[in-house]
Coordinates of C-alpha atoms in Angstrom, one line a residue:
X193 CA 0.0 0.0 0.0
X194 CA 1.5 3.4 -0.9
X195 CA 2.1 6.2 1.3
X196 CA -1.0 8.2 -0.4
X197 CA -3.2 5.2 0.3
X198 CA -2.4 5.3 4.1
X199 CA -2.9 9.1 4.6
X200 CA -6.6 8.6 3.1
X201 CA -7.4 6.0 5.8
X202 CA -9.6 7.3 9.1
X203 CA -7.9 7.3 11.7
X204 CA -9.9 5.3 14.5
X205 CA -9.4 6.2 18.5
X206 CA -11.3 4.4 21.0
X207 CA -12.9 7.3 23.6
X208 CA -11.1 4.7 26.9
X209 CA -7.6 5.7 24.8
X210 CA -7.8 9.5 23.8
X211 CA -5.6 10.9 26.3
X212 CA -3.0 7.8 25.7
X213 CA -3.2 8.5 22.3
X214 CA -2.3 12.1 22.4
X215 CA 0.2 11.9 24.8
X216 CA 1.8 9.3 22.6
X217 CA 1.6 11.3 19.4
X218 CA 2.7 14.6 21.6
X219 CA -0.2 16.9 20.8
X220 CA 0.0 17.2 24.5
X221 CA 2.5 17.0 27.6
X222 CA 2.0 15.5 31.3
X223 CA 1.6 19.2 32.0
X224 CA -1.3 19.7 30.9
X225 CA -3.3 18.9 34.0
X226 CA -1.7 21.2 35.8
X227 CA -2.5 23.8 33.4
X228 CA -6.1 23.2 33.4
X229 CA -6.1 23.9 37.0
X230 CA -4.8 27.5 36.6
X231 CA -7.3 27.6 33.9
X232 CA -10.3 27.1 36.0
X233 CA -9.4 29.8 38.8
X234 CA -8.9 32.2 35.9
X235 CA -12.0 31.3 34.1
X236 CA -13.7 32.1 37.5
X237 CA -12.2 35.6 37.5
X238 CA -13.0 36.1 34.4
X239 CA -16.8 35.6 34.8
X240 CA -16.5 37.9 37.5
X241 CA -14.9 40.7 35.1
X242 CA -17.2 40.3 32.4
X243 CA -20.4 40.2 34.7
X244 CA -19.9 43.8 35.7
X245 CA -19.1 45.3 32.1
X246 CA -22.8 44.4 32.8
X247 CA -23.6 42.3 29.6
X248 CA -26.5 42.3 28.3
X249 CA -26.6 39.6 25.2
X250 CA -28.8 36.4 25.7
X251 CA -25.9 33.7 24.4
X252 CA -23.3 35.5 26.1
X253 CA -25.5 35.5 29.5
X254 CA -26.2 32.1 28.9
X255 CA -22.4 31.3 28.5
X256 CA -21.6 33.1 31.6
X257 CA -24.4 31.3 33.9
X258 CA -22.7 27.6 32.7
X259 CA -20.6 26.5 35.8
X260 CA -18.0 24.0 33.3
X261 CA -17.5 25.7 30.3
X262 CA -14.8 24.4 28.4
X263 CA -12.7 25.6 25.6
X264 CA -14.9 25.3 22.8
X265 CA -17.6 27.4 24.5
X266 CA -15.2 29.6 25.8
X267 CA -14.0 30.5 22.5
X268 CA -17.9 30.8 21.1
X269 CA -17.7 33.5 24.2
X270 CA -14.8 34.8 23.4
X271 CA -16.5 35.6 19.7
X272 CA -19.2 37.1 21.1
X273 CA -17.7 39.3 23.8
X274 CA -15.7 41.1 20.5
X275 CA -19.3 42.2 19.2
X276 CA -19.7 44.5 22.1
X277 CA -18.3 47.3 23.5
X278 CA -16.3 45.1 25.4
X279 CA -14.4 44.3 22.3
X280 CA -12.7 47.5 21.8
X281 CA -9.1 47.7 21.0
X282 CA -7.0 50.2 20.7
X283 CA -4.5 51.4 18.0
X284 CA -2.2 48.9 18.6
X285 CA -4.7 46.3 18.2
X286 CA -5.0 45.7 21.9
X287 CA -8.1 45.3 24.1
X288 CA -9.0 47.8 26.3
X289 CA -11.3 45.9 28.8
X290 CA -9.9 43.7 31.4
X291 CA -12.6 41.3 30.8
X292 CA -10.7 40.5 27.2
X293 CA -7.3 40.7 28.0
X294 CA -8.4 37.8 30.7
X295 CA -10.4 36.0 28.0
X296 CA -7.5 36.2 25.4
X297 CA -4.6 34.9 27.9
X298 CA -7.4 31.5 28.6
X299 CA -7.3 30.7 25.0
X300 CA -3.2 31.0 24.8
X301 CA -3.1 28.8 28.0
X302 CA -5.7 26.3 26.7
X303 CA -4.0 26.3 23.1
X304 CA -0.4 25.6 25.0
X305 CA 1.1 22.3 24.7
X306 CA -2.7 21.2 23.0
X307 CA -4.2 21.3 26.7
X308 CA -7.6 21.6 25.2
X309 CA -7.5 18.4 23.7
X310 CA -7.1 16.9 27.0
X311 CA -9.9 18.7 28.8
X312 CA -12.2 17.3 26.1
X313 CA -11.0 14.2 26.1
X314 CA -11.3 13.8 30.1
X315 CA -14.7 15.3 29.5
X316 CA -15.8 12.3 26.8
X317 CA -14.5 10.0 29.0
X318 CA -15.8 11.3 32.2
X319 CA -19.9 11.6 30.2
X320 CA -19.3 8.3 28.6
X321 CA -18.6 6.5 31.6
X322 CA -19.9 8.3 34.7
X323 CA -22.1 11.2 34.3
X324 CA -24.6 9.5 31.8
X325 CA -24.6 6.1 32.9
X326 CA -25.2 7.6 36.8
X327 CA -28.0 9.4 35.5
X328 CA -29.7 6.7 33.8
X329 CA -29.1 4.7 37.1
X330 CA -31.0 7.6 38.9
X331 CA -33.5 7.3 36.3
X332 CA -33.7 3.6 36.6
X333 CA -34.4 3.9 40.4
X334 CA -36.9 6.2 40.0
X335 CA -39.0 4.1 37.5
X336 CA -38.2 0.9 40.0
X337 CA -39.5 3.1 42.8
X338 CA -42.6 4.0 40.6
X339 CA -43.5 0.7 40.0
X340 CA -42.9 -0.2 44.2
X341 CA -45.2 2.5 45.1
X342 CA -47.6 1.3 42.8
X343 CA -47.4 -2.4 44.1
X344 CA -47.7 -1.2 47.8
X345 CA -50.2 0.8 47.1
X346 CA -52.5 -1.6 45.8
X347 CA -51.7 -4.0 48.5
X348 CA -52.4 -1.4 51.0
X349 CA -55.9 -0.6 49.3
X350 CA -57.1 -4.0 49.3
X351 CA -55.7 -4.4 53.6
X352 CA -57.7 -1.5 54.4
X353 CA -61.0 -2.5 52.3
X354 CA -60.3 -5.8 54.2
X355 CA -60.1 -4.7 56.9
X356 CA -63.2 -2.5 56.8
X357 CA -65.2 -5.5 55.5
X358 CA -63.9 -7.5 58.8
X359 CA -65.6 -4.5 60.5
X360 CA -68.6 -4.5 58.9
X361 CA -69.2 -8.4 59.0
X362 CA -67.9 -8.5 63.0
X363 CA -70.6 -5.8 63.2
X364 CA -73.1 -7.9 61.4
X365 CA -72.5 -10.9 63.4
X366 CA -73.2 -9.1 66.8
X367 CA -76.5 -7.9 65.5
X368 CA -75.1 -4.0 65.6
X369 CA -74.3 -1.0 62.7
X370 CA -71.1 -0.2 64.5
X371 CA -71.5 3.8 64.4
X372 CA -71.7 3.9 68.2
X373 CA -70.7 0.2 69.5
X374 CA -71.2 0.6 73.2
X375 CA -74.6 2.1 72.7
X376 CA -76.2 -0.4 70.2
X377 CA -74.9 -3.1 72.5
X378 CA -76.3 -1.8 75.7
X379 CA -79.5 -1.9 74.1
X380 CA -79.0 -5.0 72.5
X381 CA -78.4 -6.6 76.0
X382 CA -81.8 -5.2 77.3
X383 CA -83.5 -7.3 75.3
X384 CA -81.5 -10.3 76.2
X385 CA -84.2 -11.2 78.7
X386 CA -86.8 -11.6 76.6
X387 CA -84.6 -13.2 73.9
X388 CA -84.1 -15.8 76.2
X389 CA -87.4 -16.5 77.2
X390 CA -87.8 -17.0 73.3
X391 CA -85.8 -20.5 73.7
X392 CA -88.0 -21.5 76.2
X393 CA -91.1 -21.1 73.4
X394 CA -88.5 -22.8 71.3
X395 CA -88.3 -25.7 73.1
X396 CA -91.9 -26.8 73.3
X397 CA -91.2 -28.4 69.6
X398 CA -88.8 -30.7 70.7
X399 CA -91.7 -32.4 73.2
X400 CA -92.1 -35.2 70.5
X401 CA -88.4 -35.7 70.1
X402 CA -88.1 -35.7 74.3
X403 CA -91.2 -38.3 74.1
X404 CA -89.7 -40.3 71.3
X405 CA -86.3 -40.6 73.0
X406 CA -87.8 -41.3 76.3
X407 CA -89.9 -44.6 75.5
X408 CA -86.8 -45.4 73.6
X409 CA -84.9 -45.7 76.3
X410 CA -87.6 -47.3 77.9
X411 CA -87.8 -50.1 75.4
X412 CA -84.0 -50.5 75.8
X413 CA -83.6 -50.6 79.4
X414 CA -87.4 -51.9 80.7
X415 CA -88.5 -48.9 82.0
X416 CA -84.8 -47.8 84.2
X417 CA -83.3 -44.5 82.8
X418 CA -86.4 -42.5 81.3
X419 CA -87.0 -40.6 84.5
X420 CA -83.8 -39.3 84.6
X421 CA -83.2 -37.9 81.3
X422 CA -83.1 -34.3 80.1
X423 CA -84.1 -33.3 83.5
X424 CA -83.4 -29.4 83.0
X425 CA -85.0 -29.3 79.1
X426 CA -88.2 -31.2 80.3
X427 CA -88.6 -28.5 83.5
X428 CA -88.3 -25.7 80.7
X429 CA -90.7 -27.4 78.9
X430 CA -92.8 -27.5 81.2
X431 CA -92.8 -24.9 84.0
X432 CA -90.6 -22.2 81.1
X433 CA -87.9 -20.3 81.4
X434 CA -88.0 -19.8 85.7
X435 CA -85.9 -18.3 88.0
X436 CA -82.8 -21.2 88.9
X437 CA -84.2 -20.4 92.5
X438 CA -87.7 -22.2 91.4
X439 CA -85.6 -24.9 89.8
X440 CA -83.0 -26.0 92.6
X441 CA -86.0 -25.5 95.5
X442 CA -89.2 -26.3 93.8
X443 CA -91.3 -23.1 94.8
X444 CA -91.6 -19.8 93.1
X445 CA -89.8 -16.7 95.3
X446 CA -91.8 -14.0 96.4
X447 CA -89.1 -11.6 95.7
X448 CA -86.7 -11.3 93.0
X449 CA -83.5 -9.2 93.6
X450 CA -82.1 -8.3 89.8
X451 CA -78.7 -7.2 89.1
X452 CA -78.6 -3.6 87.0
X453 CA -75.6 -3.3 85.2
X454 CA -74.5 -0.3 84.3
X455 CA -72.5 0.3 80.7
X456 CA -70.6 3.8 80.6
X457 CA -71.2 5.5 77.8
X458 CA -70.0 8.7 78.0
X459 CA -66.6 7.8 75.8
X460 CA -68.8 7.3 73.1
X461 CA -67.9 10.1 70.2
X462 CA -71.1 11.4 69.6
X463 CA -73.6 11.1 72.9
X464 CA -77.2 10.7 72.1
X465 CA -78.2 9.5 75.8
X466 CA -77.0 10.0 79.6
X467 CA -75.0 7.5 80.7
X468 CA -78.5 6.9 83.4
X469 CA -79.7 5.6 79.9
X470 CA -77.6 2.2 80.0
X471 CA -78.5 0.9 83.3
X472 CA -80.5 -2.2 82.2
X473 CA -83.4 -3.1 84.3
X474 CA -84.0 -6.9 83.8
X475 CA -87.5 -7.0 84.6
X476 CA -88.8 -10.6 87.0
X477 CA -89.0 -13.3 84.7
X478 CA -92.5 -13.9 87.4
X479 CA -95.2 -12.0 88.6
X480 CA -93.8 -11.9 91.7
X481 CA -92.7 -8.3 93.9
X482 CA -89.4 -6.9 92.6
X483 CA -87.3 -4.7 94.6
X484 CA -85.9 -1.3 93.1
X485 CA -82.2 -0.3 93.6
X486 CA -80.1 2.7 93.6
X487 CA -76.8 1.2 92.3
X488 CA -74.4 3.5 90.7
X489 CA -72.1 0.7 88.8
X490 CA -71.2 -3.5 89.1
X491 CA -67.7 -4.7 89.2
X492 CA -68.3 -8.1 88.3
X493 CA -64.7 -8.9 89.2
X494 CA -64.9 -8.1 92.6
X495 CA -62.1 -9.0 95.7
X496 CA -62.3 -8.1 99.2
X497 CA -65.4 -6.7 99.7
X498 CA -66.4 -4.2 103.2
X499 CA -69.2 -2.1 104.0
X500 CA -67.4 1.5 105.5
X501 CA -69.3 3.8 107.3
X502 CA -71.6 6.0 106.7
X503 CA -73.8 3.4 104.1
X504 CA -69.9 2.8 101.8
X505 CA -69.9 0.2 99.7
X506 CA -66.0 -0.5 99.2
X507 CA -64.3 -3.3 97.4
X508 CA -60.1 -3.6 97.7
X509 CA -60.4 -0.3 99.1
X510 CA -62.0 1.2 96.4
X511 CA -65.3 2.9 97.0
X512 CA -67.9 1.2 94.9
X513 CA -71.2 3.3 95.6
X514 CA -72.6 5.5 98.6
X515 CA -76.0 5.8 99.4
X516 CA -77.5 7.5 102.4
X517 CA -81.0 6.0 102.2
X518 CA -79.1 2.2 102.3
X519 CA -81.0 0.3 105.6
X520 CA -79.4 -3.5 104.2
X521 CA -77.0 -5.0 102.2
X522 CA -78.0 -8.8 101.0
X523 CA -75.0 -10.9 99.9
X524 CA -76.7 -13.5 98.0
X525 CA -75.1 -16.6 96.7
X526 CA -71.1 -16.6 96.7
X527 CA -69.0 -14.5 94.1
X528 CA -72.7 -12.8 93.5
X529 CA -72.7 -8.9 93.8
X530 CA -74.7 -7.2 96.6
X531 CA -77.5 -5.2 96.3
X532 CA -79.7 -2.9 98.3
X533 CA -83.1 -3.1 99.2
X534 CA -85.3 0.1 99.9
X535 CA -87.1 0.3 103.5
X536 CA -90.4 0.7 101.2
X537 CA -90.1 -2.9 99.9
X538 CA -92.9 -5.2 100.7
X539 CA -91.4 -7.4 104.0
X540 CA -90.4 -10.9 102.8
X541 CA -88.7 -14.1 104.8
X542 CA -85.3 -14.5 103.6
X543 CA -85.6 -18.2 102.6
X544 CA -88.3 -16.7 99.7
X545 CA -86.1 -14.4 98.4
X546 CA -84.4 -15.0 94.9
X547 CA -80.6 -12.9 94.9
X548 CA -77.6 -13.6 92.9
X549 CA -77.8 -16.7 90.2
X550 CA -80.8 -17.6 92.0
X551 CA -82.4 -14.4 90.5
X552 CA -81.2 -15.8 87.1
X553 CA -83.8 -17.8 84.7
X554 CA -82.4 -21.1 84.0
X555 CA -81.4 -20.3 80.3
X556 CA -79.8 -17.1 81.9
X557 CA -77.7 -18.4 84.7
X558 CA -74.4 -20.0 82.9
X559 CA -74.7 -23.2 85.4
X560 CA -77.7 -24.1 84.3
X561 CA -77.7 -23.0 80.9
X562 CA -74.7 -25.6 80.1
X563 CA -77.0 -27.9 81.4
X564 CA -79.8 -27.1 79.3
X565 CA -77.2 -27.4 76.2
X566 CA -75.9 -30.4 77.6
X567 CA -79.3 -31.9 77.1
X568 CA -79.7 -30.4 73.4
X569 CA -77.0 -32.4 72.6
X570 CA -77.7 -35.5 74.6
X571 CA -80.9 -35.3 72.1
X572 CA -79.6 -34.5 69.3
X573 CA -76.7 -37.0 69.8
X574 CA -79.5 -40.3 70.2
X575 CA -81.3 -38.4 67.0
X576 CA -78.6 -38.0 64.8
X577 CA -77.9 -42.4 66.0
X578 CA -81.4 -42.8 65.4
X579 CA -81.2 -41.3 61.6
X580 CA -78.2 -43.3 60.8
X581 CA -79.6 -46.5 61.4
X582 CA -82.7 -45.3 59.6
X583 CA -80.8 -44.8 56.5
X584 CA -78.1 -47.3 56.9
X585 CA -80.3 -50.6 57.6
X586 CA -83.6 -51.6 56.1
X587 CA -86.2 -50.5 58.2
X588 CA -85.0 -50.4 62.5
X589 CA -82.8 -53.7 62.4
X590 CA -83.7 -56.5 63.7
X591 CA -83.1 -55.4 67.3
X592 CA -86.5 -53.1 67.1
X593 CA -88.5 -55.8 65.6
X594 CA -90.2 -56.2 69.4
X595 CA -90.6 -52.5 69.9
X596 CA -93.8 -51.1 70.2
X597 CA -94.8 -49.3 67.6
X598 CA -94.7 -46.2 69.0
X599 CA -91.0 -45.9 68.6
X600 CA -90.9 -47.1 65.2
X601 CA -90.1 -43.6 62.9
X602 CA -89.8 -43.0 59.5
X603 CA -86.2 -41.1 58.4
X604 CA -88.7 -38.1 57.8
X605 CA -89.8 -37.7 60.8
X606 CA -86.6 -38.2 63.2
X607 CA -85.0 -35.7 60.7
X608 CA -87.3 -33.0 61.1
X609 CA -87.2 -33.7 65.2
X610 CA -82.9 -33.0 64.1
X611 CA -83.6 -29.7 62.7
X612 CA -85.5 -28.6 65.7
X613 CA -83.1 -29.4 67.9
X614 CA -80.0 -28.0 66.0
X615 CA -81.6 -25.1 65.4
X616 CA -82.2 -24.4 68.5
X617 CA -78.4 -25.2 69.7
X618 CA -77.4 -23.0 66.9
X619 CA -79.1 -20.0 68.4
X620 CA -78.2 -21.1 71.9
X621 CA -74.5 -20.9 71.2
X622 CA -74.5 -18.2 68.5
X623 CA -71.9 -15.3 68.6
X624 CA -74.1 -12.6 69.2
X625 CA -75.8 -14.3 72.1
X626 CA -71.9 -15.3 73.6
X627 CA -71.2 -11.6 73.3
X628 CA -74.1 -10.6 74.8
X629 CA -74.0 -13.2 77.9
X630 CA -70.6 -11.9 78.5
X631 CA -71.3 -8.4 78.2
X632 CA -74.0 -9.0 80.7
X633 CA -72.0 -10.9 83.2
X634 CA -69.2 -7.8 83.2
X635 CA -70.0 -4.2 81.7
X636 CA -66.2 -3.6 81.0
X637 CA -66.4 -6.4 78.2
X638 CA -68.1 -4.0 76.3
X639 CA -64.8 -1.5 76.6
X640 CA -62.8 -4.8 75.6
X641 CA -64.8 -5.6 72.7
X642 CA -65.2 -1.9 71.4
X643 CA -61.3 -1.7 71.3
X644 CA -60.9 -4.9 69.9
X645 CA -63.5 -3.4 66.7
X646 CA -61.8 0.1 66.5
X647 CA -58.6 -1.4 66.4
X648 CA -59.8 -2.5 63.0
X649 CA -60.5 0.7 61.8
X650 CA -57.6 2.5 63.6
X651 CA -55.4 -0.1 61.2
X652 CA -57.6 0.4 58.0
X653 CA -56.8 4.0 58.4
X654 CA -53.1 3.0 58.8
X655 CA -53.3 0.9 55.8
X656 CA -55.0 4.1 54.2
X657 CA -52.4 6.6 55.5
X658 CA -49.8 4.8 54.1
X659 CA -51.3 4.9 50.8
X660 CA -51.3 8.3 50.9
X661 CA -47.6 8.3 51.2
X662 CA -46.7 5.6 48.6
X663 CA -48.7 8.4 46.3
X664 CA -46.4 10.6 47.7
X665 CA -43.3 9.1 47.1
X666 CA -44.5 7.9 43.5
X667 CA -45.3 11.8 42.6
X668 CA -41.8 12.5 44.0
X669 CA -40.0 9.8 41.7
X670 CA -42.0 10.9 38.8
X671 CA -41.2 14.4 39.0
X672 CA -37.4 13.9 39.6
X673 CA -37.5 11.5 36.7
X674 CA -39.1 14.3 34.6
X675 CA -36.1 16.6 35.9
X676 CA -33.4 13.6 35.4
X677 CA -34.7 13.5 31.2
X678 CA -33.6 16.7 30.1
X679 CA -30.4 16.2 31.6
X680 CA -29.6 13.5 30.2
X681 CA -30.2 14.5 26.8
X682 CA -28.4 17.7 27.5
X683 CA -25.5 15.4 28.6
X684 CA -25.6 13.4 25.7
X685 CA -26.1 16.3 22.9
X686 CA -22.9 18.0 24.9
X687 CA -20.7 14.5 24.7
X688 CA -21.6 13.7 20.8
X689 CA -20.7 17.6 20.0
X690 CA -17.4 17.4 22.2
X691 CA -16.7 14.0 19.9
X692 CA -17.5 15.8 16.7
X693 CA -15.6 19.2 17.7
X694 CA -12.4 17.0 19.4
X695 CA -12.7 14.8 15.6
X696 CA -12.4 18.3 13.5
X697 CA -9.6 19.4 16.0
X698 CA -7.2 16.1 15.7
X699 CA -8.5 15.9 11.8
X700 CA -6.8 19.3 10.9
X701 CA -3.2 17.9 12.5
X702 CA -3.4 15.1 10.1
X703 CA -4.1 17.0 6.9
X704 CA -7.5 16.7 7.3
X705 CA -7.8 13.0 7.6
X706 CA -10.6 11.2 8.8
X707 CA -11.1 11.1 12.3
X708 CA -13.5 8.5 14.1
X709 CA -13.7 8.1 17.9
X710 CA -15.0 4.7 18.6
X711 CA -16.9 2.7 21.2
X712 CA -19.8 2.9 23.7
X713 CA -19.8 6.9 23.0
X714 CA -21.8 6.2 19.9
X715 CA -24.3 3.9 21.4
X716 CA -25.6 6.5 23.7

């Protein structure tokens, strides 16, 4: 290949090798660095020169307010700044303002030893592999924490609908709305009474069933056990829902000392009744004389319990009520609470009167309600063997082929006694009435349970507030990534310009030759 054909070649220059390159070729020195550092502190005074000639130009404003300008743009400035006034010179060809001779002596210094070339190859090699790719990074992080906010913010939408339907349906299960929990449930539990009579009425179906099972057993064990079966569900189906004092003695009371409970109410957000308004007055489950009380609040958890002076009612030291008109205190069964009994009460012996679980109806009083359950089940148990022998062997087997025939059922008929009897179990042991039992049997359950609810909500609003601020965030990210965009372009107009401008500089030391500076710079 001849000499001609080489100089018509490009010359090719990875960006990684500029300053190598030049350094090898000596269009620069070692020195060079050190130069550019005396540049910068006089390009610094320089700005400060030409600032108060007070320029006026938009480009050479513009020029001014850039923090790096480098040679090229220095010597666009430098162009400009001889248009103006500033640009004078004098006879001998001189310039007259500061600002110039400053500018001038930048360009000689820059154009020294081919400094210049090495600012703008440091500056390629800086763009190409830290400015740009940092940027993107920051860019990249921004769209990742986009997408975060987004997930989080879905998942913390669906927790707090969740958790808001858990509120609704706990709500729904206890038989309130939930606006004001304590309230609805304080009159919920005064009709507790009568909802308990209600199983009583309930239980009269099961008479069949109670007969059926009865000459069962009977039949099985000639005439031994029957008596002594579902003792507590045949006296409610008989005598009702009585007081447990009628039950365990046999005669009715002719006094019936009820417990009011009281339920504070006066934390409740929005008060639509006195706190007077949630003392629950049970009512005497029979027509017999009831005594009226002035009790001011039930601890059901009570300790050591002492009457002070002066008619105090005090229990671990605490005072529990005070009442000046007080002539008794009747303690009632053990664990049961005390109450008073006004001097205008009818007089009674104190064998006939009904206090503490005795004043309970049988469904009512926890003893004796488990009992009654017990017996649901101890019927629905023999149904439920009943049914599967039904269905499982022809006819009753051949065991029952000497029973009588009143014991001989059809799978119809024992399965509708089944659904009598589960149903009524159902409602026996249902959530709502649990609540309510308990709420009766201590006042402060209804504190526990109201926290327990509005801890729901106070975590839906959580779930909610920190929605909010994954929006937040995700408005943040998307407004730095608008600011990161134009930056990045600038960054990468300003590298491929500096690769152009550094290609024409190298070019015109080589004749014009072809200049190419290769690698990732083009891919940006």
């Amino acid at each position: 290949m001849t000499q001609q054909s080489l100089e018509t070649l490009p010359i090719d220059i990875h960006y990684n090798k500029l300053l190598d390159w030049l350094v090898n070729r000596r269009h620069c020195t070692q020195q060079c660095q050190a130069i550019l550092t005396a540049i910068r502190d006089k390009i610094n005074k320089a700005k400060e020169a030409t600032t108060q000639e007070a320029i006026k130009k938009n480009d050479i404003e513009d020029l001014l307010a850039n923090p790096n300008l480098n040679y090229f743009q220095i010597k666009q400035l430098f162009e400009l700044l001889k248009s103006t006034e500033i640009g004078a010179t004098n006879f001998l060809g001189q310039y007259t303002s500061p600002a110039m001779k400053m500018w001038a002596e930048i360009l000689k210094l820059y154009e020294k030893d081919g400094t210049y070339l090495v600012e703008i190859a440091q500056l390629i090699v800086r763009n190409v592999n830290y400015e740009v790719p940092a940027i993107k990074k920051q860019i990249n992080k921004c769209q990742q924490t986009q997408k975060e906010c987004m997930r989080k913010e879905k998942e913390y939408a669906a927790n707090s609908a969740d958790l808001h339907k858990q509120y609704v349906a706990a709500c729904k299960q206890l038989g309130i709305e939930g606006k004001k929990i304590k309230t609805e449930m304080s009159e919920l539990v005064k009709d507790l009474p009568s909802e308990l009579n209600k199983f009583a009425e309930s239980a009269k179906t099961l008479n069949d069933a109670v007969t059926f099972y009865d000459k069962f057993t009977d039949f099985i064990s000639n005439n031994q056990i029957s008596s002594e079966n579902l003792k507590l569900l045949k006296y409610v189906l008989s005598k009702g829902n009585t007081t447990t004092y009628e039950w365990r003695t046999g005669k009715k009371p002719n006094k019936i000392v009820h417990q009011d409970i009281l339920i504070d109410l006066t934390d409740e957000s929005e008060n639509t009744k006195d706190a007077s308004d949630a003392i629950i007055d049970w009512g005497a489950t029979e027509p017999a004389d009831t005594i009226n009380f002035d009790v001011s609040g039930i601890d059901f958890n009570l300790g050591d319990i002492t009457v002070e002076s002066g008619g105090v009612l005090a229990v671990d030291g605490d005072i529990v009520l005070e009442n000046p008109d007080i002539d008794a205190i009747d303690w009632g069964a053990v664990g049961d609470v005390s109450t008073t009994e006004s001097s205008s009460n009818i007089p009674s012996t104190e064998s006939d009167i009904a206090t503490g679980k005795d004043a309970l109806s049988v469904i009512d009083n926890p003893e004796t309600r488990n009992t009654f359950i017990d017996d649901l089940l101890e019927l629905k148990a023999f149904l439920t063997q009943r049914l599967h022998e039904l269905t499982h062997y022809k006819g009753d087997g051949s065991h029952m082929a000497s029973a009588p025939s009143d014991i001989h059922m059809n799978v119809n008929k024992v399965t509708e006694m089944l659904s009598k009897v589960k149903d009524i179990i159902d409602k026996l042991t249902s959530v709502q009435l649990q609540h309510l039992l308990l709420i009766r049997d201590s006042p402060r359950y209804v504190d526990r349970l109201k926290d327990s609810l509005k801890h729901k909500l106070t975590l839906a609003d959580k779930m909610m507030l920190s929605e909010k601020e994954m929006v937040a965030t995700r408005n943040e990210a998307i407004q730095e990534e608008k600011e990161l965009e134009p930056q990045l372009d600038q960054l990468k107009k300003q590298t491929k310009l500096l690769k152009k401008q550094l290609e024409n500089e190298i070019s015109k030391k080589y004749n014009d030759r072809k200049v190419n500076i290769i690698g990732e710079i083009n891919t940006l």
